[in-house]
Structures are given as C-alpha cells and as structure tokens.
Coordinates of C-alpha atoms and ligand atoms in Angstrom, one line a residue:
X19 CA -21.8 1.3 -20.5
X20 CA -18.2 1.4 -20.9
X21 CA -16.3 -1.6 -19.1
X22 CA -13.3 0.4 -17.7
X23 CA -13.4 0.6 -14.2
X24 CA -12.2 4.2 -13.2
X25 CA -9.6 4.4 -10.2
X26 CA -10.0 7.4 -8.0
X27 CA -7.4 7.2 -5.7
X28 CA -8.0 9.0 -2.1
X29 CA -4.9 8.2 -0.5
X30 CA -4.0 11.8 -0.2
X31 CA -7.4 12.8 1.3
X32 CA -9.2 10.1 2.8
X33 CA -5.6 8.0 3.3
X34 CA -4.1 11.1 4.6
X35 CA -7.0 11.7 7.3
X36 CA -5.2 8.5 9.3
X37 CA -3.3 10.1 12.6
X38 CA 0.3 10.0 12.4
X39 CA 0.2 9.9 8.5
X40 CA 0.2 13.3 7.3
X41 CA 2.8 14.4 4.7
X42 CA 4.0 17.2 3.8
X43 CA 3.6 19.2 0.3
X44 CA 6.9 17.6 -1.3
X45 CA 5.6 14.2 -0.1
X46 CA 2.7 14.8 -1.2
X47 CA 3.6 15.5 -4.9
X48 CA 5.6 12.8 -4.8
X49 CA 3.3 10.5 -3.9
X50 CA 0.8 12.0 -6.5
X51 CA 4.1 11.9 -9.1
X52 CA 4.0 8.2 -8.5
X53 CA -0.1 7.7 -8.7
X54 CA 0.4 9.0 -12.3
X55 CA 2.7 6.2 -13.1
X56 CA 0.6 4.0 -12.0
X57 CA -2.1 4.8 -13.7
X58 CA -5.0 5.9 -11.5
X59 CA -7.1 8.0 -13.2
X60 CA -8.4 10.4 -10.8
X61 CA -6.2 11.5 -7.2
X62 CA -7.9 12.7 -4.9
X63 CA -5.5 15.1 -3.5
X64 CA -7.0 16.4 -0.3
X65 CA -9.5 18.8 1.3
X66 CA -8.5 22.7 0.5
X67 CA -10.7 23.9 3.0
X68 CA -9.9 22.1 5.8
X69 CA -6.4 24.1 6.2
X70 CA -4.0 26.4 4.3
X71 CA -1.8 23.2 4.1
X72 CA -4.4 21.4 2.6
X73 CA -4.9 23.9 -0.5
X74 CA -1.3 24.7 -0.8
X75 CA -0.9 20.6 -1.2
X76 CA -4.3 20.4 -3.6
X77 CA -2.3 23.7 -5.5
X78 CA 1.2 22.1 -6.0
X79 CA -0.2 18.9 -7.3
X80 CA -2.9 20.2 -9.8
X81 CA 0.5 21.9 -11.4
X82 CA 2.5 19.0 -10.9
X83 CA 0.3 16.1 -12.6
X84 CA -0.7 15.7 -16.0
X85 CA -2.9 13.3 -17.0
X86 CA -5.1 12.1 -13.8
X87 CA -8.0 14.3 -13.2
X88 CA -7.3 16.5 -10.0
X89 CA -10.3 16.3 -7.3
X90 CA -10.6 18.4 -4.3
X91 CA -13.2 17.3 -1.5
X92 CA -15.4 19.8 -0.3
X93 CA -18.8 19.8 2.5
X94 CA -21.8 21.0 0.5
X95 CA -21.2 24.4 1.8
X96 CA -20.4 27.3 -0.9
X97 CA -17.1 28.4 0.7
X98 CA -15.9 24.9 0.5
X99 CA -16.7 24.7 -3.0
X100 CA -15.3 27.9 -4.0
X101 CA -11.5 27.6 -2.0
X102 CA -11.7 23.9 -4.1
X103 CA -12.2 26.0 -7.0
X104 CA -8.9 28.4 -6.4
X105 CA -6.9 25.4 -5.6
X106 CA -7.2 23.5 -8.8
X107 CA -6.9 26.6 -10.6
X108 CA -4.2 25.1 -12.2
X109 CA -5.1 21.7 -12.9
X110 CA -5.3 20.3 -16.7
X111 CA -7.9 18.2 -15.5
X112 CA -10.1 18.9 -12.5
X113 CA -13.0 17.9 -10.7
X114 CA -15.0 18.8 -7.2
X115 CA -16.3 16.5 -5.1
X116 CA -19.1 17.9 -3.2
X117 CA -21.3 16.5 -0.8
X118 CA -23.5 15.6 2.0
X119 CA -25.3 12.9 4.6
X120 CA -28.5 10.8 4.0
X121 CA -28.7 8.7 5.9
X122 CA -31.1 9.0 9.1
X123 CA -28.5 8.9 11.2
X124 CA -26.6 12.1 9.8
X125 CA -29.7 13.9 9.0
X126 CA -31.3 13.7 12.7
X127 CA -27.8 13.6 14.8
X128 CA -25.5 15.7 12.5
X129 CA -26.8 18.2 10.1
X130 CA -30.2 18.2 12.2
X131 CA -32.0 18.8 9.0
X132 CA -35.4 17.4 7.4
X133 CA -34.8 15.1 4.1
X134 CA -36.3 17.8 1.7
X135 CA -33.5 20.0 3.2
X136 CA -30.9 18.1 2.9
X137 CA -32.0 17.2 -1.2
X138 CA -32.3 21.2 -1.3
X139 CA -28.7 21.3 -0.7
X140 CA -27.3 18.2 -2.6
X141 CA -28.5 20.1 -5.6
X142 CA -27.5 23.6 -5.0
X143 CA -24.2 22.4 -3.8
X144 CA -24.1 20.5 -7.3
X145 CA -25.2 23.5 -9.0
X146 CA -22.8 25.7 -7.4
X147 CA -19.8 23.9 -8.2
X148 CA -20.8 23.6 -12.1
X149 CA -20.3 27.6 -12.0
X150 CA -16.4 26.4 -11.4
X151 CA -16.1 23.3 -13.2
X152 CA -17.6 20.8 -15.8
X153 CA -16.7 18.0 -13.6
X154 CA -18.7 17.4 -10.7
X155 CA -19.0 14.4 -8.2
X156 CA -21.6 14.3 -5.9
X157 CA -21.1 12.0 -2.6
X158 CA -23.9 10.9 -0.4
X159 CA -22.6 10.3 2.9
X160 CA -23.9 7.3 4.7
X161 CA -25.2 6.5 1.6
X162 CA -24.6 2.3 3.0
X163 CA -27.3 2.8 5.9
X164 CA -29.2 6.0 3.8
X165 CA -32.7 4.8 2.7
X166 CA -32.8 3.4 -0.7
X167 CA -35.3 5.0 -2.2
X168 CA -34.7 8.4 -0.5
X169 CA -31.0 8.0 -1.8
X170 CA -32.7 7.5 -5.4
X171 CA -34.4 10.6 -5.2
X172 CA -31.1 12.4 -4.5
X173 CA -29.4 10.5 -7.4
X174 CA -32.3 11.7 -9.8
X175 CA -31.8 15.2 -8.2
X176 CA -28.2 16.0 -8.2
X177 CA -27.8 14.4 -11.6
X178 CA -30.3 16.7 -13.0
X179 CA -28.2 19.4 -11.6
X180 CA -25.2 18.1 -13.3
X181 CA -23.2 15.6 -11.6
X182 CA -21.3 13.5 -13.6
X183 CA -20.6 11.5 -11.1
X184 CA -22.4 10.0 -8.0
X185 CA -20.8 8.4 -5.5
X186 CA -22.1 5.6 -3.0
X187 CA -20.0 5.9 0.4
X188 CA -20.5 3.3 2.8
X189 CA -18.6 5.5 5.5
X190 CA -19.0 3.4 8.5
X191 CA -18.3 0.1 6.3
X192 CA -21.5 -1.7 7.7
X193 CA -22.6 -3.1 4.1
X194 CA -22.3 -6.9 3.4
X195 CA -21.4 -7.3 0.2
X196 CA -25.0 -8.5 -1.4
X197 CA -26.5 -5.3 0.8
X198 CA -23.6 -2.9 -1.2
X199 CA -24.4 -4.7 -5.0
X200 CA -28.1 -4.7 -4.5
X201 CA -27.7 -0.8 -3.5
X202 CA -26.2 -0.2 -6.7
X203 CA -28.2 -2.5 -8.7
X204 CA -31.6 -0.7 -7.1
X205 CA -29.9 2.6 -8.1
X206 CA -29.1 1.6 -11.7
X207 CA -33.2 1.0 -12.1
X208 CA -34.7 3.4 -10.1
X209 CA -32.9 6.8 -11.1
X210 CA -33.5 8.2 -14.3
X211 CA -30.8 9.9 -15.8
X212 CA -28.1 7.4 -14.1
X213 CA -26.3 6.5 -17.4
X214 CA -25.5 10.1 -17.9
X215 CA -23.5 9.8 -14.6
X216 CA -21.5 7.5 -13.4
X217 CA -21.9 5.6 -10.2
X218 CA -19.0 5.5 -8.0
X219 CA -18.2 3.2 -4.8
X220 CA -16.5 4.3 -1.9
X221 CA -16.4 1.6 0.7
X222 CA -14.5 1.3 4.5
X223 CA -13.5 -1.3 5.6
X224 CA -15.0 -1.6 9.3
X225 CA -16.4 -5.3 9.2
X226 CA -13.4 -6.5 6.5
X227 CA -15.8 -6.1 3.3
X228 CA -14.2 -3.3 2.0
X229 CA -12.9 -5.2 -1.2
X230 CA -15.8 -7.6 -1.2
X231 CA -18.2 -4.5 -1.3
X232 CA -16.6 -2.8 -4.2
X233 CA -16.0 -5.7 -6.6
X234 CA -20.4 -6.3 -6.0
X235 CA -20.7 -2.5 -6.4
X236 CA -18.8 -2.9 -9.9
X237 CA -20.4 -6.1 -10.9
X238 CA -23.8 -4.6 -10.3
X239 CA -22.7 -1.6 -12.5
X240 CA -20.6 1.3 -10.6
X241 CA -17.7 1.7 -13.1
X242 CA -15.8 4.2 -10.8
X243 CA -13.9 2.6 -7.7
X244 CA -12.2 5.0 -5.1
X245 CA -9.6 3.5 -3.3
X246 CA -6.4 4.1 -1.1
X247 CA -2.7 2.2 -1.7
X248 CA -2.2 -0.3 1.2
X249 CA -6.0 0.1 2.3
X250 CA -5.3 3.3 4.4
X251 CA -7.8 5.5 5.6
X252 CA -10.2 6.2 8.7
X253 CA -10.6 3.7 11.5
X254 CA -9.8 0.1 9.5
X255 CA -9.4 1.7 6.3
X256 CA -10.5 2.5 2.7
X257 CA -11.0 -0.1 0.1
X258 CA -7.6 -1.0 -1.2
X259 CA -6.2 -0.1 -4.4
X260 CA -4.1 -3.3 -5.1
X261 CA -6.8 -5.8 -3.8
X262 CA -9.4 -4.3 -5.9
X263 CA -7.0 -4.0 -9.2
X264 CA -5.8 -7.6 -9.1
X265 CA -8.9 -9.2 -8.1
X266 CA -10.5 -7.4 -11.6
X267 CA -7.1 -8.2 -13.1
X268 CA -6.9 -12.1 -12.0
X269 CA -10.5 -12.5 -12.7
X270 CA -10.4 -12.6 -16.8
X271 CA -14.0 -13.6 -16.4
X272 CA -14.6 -10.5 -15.4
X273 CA -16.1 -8.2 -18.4
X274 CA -14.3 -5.2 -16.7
X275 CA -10.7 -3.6 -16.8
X276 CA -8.8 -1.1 -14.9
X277 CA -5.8 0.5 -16.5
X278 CA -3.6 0.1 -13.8
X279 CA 0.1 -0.3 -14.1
X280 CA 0.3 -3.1 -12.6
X281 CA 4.0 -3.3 -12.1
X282 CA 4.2 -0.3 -10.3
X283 CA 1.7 -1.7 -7.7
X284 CA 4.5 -2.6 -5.2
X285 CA 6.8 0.5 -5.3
X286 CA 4.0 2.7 -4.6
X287 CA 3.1 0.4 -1.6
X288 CA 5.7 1.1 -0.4
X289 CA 6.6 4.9 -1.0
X290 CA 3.2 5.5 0.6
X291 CA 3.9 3.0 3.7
X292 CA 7.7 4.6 4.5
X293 CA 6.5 8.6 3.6
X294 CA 3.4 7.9 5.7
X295 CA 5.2 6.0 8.3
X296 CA 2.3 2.9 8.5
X297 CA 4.0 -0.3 8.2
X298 CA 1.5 -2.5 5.9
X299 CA 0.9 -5.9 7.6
X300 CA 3.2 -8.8 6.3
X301 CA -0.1 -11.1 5.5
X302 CA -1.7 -8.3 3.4
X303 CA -3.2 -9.1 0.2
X304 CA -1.0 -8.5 -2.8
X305 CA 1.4 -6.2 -0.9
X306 CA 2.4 -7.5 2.5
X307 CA 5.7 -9.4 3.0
X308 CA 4.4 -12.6 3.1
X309 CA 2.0 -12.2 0.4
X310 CA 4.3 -14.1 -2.0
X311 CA 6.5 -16.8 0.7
X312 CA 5.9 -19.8 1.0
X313 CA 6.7 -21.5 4.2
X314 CA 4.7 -25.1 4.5
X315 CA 6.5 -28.4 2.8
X316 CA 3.8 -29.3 0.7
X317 CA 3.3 -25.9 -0.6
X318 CA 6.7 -25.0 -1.5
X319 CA 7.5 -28.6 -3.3
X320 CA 3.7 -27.4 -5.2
X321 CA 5.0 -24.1 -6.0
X322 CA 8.6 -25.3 -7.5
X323 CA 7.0 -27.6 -9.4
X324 CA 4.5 -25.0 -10.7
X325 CA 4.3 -22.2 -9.7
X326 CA 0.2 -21.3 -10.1
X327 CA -0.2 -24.3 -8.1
X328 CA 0.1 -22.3 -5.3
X329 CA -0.2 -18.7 -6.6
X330 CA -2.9 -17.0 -8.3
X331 CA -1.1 -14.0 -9.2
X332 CA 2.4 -14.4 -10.6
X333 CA 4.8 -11.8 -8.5
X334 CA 6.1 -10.5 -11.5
X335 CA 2.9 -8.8 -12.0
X336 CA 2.9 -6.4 -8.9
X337 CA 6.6 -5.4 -9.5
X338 CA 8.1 -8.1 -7.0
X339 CA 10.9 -10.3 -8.9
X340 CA 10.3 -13.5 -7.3
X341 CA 8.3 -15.2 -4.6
X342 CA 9.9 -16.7 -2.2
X343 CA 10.6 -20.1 -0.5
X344 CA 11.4 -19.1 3.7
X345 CA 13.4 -22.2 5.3
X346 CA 11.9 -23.2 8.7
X347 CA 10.5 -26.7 10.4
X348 CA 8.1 -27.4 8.2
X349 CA 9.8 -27.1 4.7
X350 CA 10.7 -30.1 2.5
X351 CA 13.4 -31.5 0.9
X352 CA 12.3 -29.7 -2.4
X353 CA 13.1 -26.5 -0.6
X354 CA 16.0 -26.5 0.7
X355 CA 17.3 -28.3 -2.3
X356 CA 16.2 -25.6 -4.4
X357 CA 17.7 -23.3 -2.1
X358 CA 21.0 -24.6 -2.0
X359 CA 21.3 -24.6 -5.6
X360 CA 20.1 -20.8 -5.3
X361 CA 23.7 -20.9 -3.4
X362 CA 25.7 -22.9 -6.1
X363 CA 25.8 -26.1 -3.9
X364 CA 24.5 -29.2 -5.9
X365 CA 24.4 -32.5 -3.4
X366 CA 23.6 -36.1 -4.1
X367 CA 20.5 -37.5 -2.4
X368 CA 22.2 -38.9 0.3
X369 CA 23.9 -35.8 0.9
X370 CA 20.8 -33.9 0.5
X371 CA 19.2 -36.9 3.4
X372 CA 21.8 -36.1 5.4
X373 CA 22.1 -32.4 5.4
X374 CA 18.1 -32.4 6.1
X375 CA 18.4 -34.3 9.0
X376 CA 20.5 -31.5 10.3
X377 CA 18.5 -29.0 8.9
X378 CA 15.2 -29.9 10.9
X379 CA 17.8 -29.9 13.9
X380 CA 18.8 -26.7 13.7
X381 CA 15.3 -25.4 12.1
X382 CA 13.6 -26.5 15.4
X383 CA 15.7 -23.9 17.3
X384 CA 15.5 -21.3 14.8
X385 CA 12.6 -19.7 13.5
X386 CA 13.9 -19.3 10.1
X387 CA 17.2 -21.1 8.3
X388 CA 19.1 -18.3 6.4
X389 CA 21.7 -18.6 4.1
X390 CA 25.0 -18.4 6.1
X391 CA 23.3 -21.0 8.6
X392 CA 22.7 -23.5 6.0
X393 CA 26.7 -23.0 4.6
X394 CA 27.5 -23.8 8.2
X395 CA 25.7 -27.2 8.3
X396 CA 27.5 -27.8 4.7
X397 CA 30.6 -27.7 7.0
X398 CA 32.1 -24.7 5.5
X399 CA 31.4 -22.8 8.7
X400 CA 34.8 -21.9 9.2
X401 CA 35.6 -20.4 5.9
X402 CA 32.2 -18.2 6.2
X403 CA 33.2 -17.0 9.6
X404 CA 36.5 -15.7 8.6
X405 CA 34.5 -13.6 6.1
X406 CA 31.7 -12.1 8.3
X407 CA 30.8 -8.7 9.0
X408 CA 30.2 -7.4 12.0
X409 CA 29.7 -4.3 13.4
X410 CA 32.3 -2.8 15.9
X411 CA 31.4 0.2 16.5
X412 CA 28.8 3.3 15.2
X413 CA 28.9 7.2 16.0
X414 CA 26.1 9.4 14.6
X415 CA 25.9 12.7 14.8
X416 CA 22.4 14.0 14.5
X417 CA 19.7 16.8 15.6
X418 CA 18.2 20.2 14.5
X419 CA 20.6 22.3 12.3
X420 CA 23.7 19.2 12.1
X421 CA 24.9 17.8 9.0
X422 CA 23.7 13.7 10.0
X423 CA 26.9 12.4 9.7
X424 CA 27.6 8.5 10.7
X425 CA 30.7 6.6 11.1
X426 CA 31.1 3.0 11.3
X427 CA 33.6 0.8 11.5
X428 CA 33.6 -2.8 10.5
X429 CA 35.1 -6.1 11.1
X430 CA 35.5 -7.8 7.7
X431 CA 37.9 -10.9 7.6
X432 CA 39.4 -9.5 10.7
X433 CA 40.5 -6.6 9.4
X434 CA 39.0 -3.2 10.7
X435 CA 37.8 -1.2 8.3
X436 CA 35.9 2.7 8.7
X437 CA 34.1 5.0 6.8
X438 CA 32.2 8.1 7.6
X439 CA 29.3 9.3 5.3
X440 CA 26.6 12.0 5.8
X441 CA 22.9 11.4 4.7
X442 CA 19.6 12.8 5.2
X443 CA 19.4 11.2 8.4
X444 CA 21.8 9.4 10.9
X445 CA 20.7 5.9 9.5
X446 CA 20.9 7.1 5.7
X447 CA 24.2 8.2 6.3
X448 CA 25.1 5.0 8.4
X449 CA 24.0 2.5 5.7
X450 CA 25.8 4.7 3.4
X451 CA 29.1 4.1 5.1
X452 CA 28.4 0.0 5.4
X453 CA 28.3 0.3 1.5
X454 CA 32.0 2.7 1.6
X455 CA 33.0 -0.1 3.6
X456 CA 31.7 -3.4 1.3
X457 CA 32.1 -1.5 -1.7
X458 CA 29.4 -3.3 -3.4
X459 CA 26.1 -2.1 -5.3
X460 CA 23.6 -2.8 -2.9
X461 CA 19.8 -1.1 -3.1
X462 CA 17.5 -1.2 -0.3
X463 CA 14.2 -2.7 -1.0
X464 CA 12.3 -2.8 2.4
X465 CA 13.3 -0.6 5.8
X466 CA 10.7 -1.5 8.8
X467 CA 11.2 -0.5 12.0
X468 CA 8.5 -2.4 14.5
X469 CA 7.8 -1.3 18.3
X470 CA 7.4 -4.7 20.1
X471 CA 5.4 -2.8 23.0
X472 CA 4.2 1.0 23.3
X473 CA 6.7 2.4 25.1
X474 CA 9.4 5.0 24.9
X475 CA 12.2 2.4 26.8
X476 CA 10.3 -0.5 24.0
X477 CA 12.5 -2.5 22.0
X478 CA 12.9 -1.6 18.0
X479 CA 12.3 -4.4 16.1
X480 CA 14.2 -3.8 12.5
X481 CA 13.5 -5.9 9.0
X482 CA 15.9 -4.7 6.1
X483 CA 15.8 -6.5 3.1
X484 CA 18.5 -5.2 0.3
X485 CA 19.2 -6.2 -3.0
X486 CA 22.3 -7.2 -4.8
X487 CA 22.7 -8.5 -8.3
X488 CA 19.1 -9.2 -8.8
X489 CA 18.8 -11.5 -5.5
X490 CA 17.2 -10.3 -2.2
X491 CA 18.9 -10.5 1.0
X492 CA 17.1 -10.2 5.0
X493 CA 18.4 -8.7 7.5
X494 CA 16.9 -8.6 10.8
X495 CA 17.9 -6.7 14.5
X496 CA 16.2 -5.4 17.5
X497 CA 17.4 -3.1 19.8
X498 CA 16.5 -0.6 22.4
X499 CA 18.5 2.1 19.8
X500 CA 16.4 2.1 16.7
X501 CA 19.4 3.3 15.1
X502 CA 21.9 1.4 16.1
X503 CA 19.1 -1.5 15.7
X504 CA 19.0 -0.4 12.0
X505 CA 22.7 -0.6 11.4
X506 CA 22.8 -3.9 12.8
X507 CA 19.6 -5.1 10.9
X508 CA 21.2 -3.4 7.2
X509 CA 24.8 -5.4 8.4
X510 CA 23.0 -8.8 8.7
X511 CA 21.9 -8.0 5.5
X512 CA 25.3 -6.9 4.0
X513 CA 27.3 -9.6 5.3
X514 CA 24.7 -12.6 3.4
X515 CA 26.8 -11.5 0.4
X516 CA 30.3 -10.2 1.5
Ligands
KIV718 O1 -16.4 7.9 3.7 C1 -17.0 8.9 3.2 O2 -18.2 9.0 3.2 C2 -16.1 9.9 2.5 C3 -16.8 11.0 1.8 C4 -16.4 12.3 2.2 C5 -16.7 10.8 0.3 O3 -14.9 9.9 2.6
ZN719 ZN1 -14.3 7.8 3.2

C-alpha cells in the first residue's frame, strides 16, 4: 500500500451544499484554479444533476483544470450517472462518484428498500458508470451507523464491479474516532479484493470528530481523505482540509504524506471564506485569526524566546509571514519590548519599567494596545496626532446598472485631501481612493464584516488587516453602515503607517 494520502477536495459539492454559500460558475473555477495550486488531487466539483447550474459549473471546470482528477457526484440512479458523464466530457482526468445508503436507517426510512436491493443497486450503479469512465468511486451512505459486516458485503460487491475506490461516509458524524478506525480496519480484513481499491473517508463533523475520525480512518489504512477548506459543509461541517494536512504534515512519525502545498493553505482559506461569504472562526485550527497570536505573558516571553515553545507548526508553513504577539492586560515585559523595537524604539530598563506601568494602565481600559497608543504613552502623542488620518467625509454611488464610484475625503496633517475611484463595488472603489489619497502600496490581507445581532437595523462589526512593506496592520470599525463601517475599519488601518 502506497503511503500517500490522496486529498479529494469537496468544497465545491459537499462545501457548496452550505445555505448562503453558493457561488457562481466564475467563482467556482476560481476556486477550483486555486485547489490546483494547492495540490489536492481530486475536486469534487459539484453535483450535475441536481441543476443546469450544477453541470454548467462541473463543465467549466473539467476544461479549466489540468492535473486534479475531476469528480462529479451522482445518486445511484442511471440518469445521474449519465448527465455526470456529459459534464466531464472534457475533463483530462475524470471520475464518478456514485452511490447509495446502508445503513438501517436509510434503507427502512429513505430508499424503503430490503438490503439485497439496495447491494443490487450499489453494483449496477458501479457497473453503469464503468460504461463512461475507468474511474469509479463508490460511496456508502451512512456507512458510520451501516452494519459492518453488511457494509463488507457491499465493499466485496461493488469492488468486483469495478470501483476503484470506496468510500466510508460517516454522514451524520456520529463515529468516535476508535468506532471510525476500527470500521476501516474491519473493512481492510474482511473484504476481499480491498487492495485493488482504495478506501476513502468522508467524515462530518456533528460531535467535533471530524478530524479525529479521518486521521484513525488513515492510520487504520484509508489512503484517500475527502475534505473541505475551512471545514465547510452540511450542518457543522466536513472534515477540514488544513487540519487534516498539517496534523499528517506535523506528525513526521506518521508513515503517511499528502502532497499538499502547504503554503498556499492560507490564501485558499481565505478565497473560499470571502467568495463563499462564511467568515471562518478566529480560534480555528491552522486558519483562524488567532490560530498564530499569542496573547498570555508567559506564552509570548515562551514564544520570543523560541518560537516552537509555543507553536507546533511554524506560520511560515501555511503561507502566514509571522505569528503574532497582540498587546493586552496580560502581556509581559518581553512583549511589549519586542514590540516597540518592532517600531524602532529601543528603551533602557527603567524606561521599559516605567513605560509598562503605564501600559497595564491603559491595557486595563482597552482590550487591545495598538501601535499608535503605545507611541502615545512614549510621549510622542502629539507629533502622531498631527499625522493622523481620519475620515471626513464618504459618498458612494452604487446599485443595479451604476458604475460604483466612491469618493472620500481625508484629513491627513490637517490638510484635506480627496479622491474619487470606481471599483467593483462601492467599498472596492472606497479603499481604492484612501490608497489615491496615502499614496502608498498597501495590499489587503483580511476583509471581515461581522453582524453583532441578526437584524437588518444590527450593527456591522468590520476587521481589516492590510499589509505594507512586509508588516501587517489592524484596522477595526463598527457601524450601523457596513460601508461606511468598512471605510473607517480600512482607515484605522491606513493611518498605523501614514
Ligand atoms: O456525507 C455523505 O454521505 C456524502 C456522500 C454523498 C458522499 O456527502
Ligand atoms: Zn458529506
């Protein structure tokens, strides 16, 4: 058995199943554009059946993509299997993925068929599909509550038929993680013919195992993993990509591999989170905002002394520059030292005592110390004033059929300054204006706009961070005008390095 963990990426089918995060064709390619570059093997890239959107997206990719294998998801049903077929007519590499439940659940309540029926049409499903393609995946729905040895049988069954790959779904993510590797492990020794397949895991993340399941799935022999960017998919979600890759990847015990790009593993989080509109959480593994800052004392003095003393994965790996050291109550001396030389300020240590003091002072009424508020407690609050940028005013013109045009005008060392700039949208064209103004090179890294309550009348809470000369600014606004909130938010930014 080969020790290369195939990634089959389903962010575009089961991912793209999530309300409020369905993308359109061009979104769609480009999120499949940037799979390739990271190196998943298969993408998943939707469901051609389920609508003529659907196909057109399965169509579009298959002629976009190169090197991943194209899969289109289909029932076990022959129409299904065929409009798969016509979609990834034009796929270099392509593969269906057909399927049904066994589980008693899905067998009594849902297809209302008997066990021999539903094996009956695992295998003619399987059989029908090798008519269109070499490649063949067969997925047993429910396989995580599906009988064992009934799911064997199948295995056996479908394999014979063809499959070259079978896949283990535990849909309603009930497995514990021993309950998921023991499946795998049972199926490895009780279906002949399962090392001319190869066993797949497809795990939700209802109970939190998601991750847990799949790495025991692998380590009792799956070698395919399918998986979603940012954990997306149905109710709590899909395994996630990231998790999964850098657990293998941190783990050099491990005697598996993934041939992830690595690098790209951020970027991609976060095309997928902005096209999809789904914020990822800031304490989510590998990807989320905090996943890299340290905040305690004792952990960022650890960290600046070395950095694995506190980090397991250096950020460098996942295509983040730096972790990073937020100021508030609880940071040390080390910190804030560190910090300040960040800023080109080097104190004694009784200036460094001193400034502390004042530090906790002011870090007990503020949630977190930034940049221009520590200059101020250096006493140079009046020079830093003079410079600051503030907003005066914003006009956007927007809608159906406008050109969004935005002008802004700026207070930069008391002098007024405008620009007006068009953009895709009112705040693309805004931010574009802010840089007319500031005339600097500035890139935006991270654009999060946050409803504190559900409302229509809620208040927009908006993170920007940007990034200028290799260092990372925060900018941070909320308002009851998301756009205007968003200006503000991509100001406070701006003016950390006017
Ligand atoms: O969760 C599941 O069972 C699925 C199958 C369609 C593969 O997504
Ligand atoms: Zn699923």
């Amino acid at each position: 058995m080969s020790n290369k963990v195939i990634v089959f990426d389903t962010t575009l089918r089961d991912g793209e199943q999530v309300p409020g995060c369905q993308l359109n064709t061009v979104e769609k390619i480009e999120v499949a554009k940037a799979l390739e570059a990271l190196g998943v093997d298969v993408i998943e890239a939707g469901f051609p059946v389920s609508s003529p959107g659907d196909f057109q997206s399965v169509m579009e990719i298959s002629k976009s993509i190169r090197e991943p294998v194209i899969c289109g998801l289909t029932r076990a049903v022959e129409n299904d299997i065929e409009v798969a077929a016509k979609a990834l007519e034009f796929a270099r590499r392509k593969r269906i993925h057909t399927g049904i439940g066994t589980s008693p659940y899905h067998m009594q309540f849902k297809l209302k068929a008997s066990p021999e029926e539903i094996l009956e049409r695992a295998v003619a499903a399987v059989k029908y599909a090798k008519k269109f393609v070499e490649d063949v995946e067969f997925y047993a729905e429910d396989a995580g509550r599906s009988d064992n040895e009934f799911l064997a049988k199948v295995m056996e069954a479908v394999i014979k038929a063809g499959a070259t790959v079978v896949n283990i779904p535990d849909t309603t993510g009930y497995c514990l993680p021993n309950e998921y590797g023991t499946k795998i492990k049972y199926l490895m020794e009780h279906v002949s013919g399962i090392h001319k397949a190869t066993i797949s895991t497809h795990c939700h993340n209802d109970l939190g195992m998601a991750t847990a399941n799949t790495i025991e799935g692998v380590l009792n022999g799956a070698r395919q993993v399918e998986v979603t960017l940012n954990g997306i998919g149905e109710r709590a979600g899909n395994t996630s990509l990231e998790e999964v890759v850098m657990a293998i990847k941190s783990h050099k015990d491990l005697p598996v591999y993934t041939d992830i790009n690595t690098r790209q593993i951020y970027s991609t989080s976060r095309l997928v989170s902005s096209l999809m509109r789904m914020p990822v959480q800031p304490n989510k593994a590998i990807v989320g905002r905090n996943a890299f800052a340290h905040s305690s004392g004792i952990h960022q003095d650890g960290v600046l002394k070395h950095r694995e003393n506190y980090e397991i994965i250096d950020p460098k790996e996942v295509g983040l520059k730096q972790s990073s050291i937020e100021l508030t109550a609880r940071s040390g001396r080390a910190a804030l030292k560190h910090r300040l030389q960040v800023l080109g300020h080097k104190l004694s240590k009784v200036e460094l005592d001193r400034l502390y003091e004042r530090f906790l002072q002011l870090a007990d009424k503020k949630k977190d110390v930034k940049d221009d508020d520590l200059e101020a407690l250096l006493g140079i609050v009046s020079r830093k004033n003079g410079k600051k940028l503030k907003l005066e005013l914003l006009q956007v013109v927007c809608g159906k059929s406008s050109v969004p045009t935005a002008t802004v005008q700026l207070k930069l060392n008391d002098e007024l300054l405008t620009a007006t700039a068009t953009g895709n949208g009112p705040i693309d064209a805004a931010f574009t204006a802010v840089k007319q103004v500031v005339k600097r090179k500035i890139h935006l890294e991270e654009f999060l706009i946050q409803a504190i309550t559900r409302g229509s009348d809620d208040l927009g809470k908006v993170h920007v961070q940007i990034q200028h000369r290799g260092v990372s600014y925060f900018g941070f606004s909320a308002s009851t005008d998301i756009i205007t909130g968003s200006v503000e938010a991509f100001v406070d930014a701006v003016s950390k390095i006017v």
